[in-house]
C-alpha atoms as one frame of an Amber mdcrd trajectory, in Angstrom:
protein
   5.311  -7.225  -3.600   2.330  -5.081  -4.006   4.368  -2.063  -5.094   8.031
  -1.743  -5.834  10.844   0.758  -4.902  10.753   2.224  -8.785   6.838   2.662
  -8.505   7.141   4.300  -5.288   9.922   6.591  -6.630   7.570   7.438  -9.983
   4.897   8.217  -7.424   6.768  10.732  -5.487   8.575  12.033  -8.612  12.243
  10.735  -7.714  14.639   9.840 -10.069  14.730   6.016 -10.485  18.582   6.302
 -10.711  18.582   8.164  -7.419  19.211   5.709  -4.408  19.607   8.298  -2.049
  15.944   7.656  -0.704  15.921   4.010  -1.101  15.855   2.819   2.489  13.364
   5.752   3.590  11.157   4.529   0.674  11.413   0.847   1.352  10.214   1.663
   4.994   7.342   3.862   3.668   6.213   0.754   1.063   5.917  -1.520   4.149
   3.987   1.223   6.041   1.841   1.969   3.287   0.738  -1.966   2.951   0.307
  -2.204   6.511  -2.154   0.827   6.304  -3.945  -0.658   3.257  -4.224  -4.055
   5.103  -5.681  -2.365   8.149  -8.154  -0.254   6.394  -9.393  -3.341   4.329
  -9.381  -5.620   7.459  -7.455  -8.291   5.491  -3.758  -9.724   5.257  -2.190
  -9.318   1.650   0.321 -12.347   0.619   1.900 -12.860  -3.014   1.371 -16.675
  -3.176  -1.076 -18.963  -1.272   2.231 -20.784  -0.060   2.773 -17.730   2.239
  -0.697 -17.770   3.736   0.035 -18.939   7.543  -2.758 -21.260   8.964  -5.635
 -19.620  10.147  -5.383 -16.651   8.312  -8.911 -15.265   7.719  -9.938 -13.833
   4.673  -6.416 -13.263   3.032  -5.795 -11.731  -0.146  -3.485 -13.522  -2.549
  -1.846 -11.401  -5.027  -1.320 -14.158  -7.598  -4.764 -14.888  -7.571  -6.022
 -11.572  -8.463  -6.606 -10.006 -11.877  -4.388  -7.129 -13.307  -7.394  -4.864
 -12.526  -7.692  -6.006  -8.872  -3.875  -5.849  -8.177  -3.764  -2.536  -9.979
  -6.542  -1.078  -7.455  -4.333  -2.349  -4.651  -1.360  -1.156  -5.902  -3.017
   2.262  -6.439  -4.176   2.495  -2.812  -0.486   1.521  -1.681   1.032   4.430
  -3.886  -1.748   7.007  -2.420  -0.764   5.770   1.062   3.002   6.350   0.202
   2.179   9.847  -1.170   0.295  10.753   1.967   3.258   9.358   4.218   5.712
  11.065   2.322   4.064  14.673   2.295   2.820  14.293   5.969   6.414  12.947
   7.389   6.993  16.440   9.318   3.352  17.088  10.428   2.353  16.074  13.664
  -1.282  14.689  12.727  -1.378  12.014   9.840  -4.472  12.924   7.399  -6.775
   9.824   6.939  -7.018   8.643   3.271 -10.235   7.400   4.045 -11.749  10.816
   2.792  -9.851  10.386  -0.512 -12.166   9.398  -2.885  -9.467   7.741  -5.044
  -8.400   5.742  -2.227 -11.708   5.008  -1.031 -12.592   3.575  -4.465  -9.344
   1.379  -4.728  -9.914  -0.176  -1.523 -13.744  -0.755  -1.860 -13.764  -4.087
  -3.471 -11.387  -5.313  -0.610 -12.607  -4.334   2.562 -13.953  -7.190   4.913
 -17.477  -6.956   6.213 -17.956  -8.710   9.418 -21.528  -9.818  10.068 -22.916
 -10.706  13.395
């Protein structure tokens, strides 16, 4: 898992023992990972065994260095913060203009040539 429930709680300043928000946060984690995958143009899997046949340029977390995993985790946590803070707003702000987010995903973006 790219980001845990406890990491999301910590990011949002929610007490780890408070389970009131758990369901909502678990949905936010899934949405955040999906947004990161969309922004980098690649799917993320924990192990190579999970990668479906024909997947193009997947990211396998178990094969990444701790630093690379931390970059993706940072991007995911920033997305969680953005989704949480904008949950009652009609328009979503793009994180692609956030320097921390842009830096976190920079090395993972898929570039199509041709």
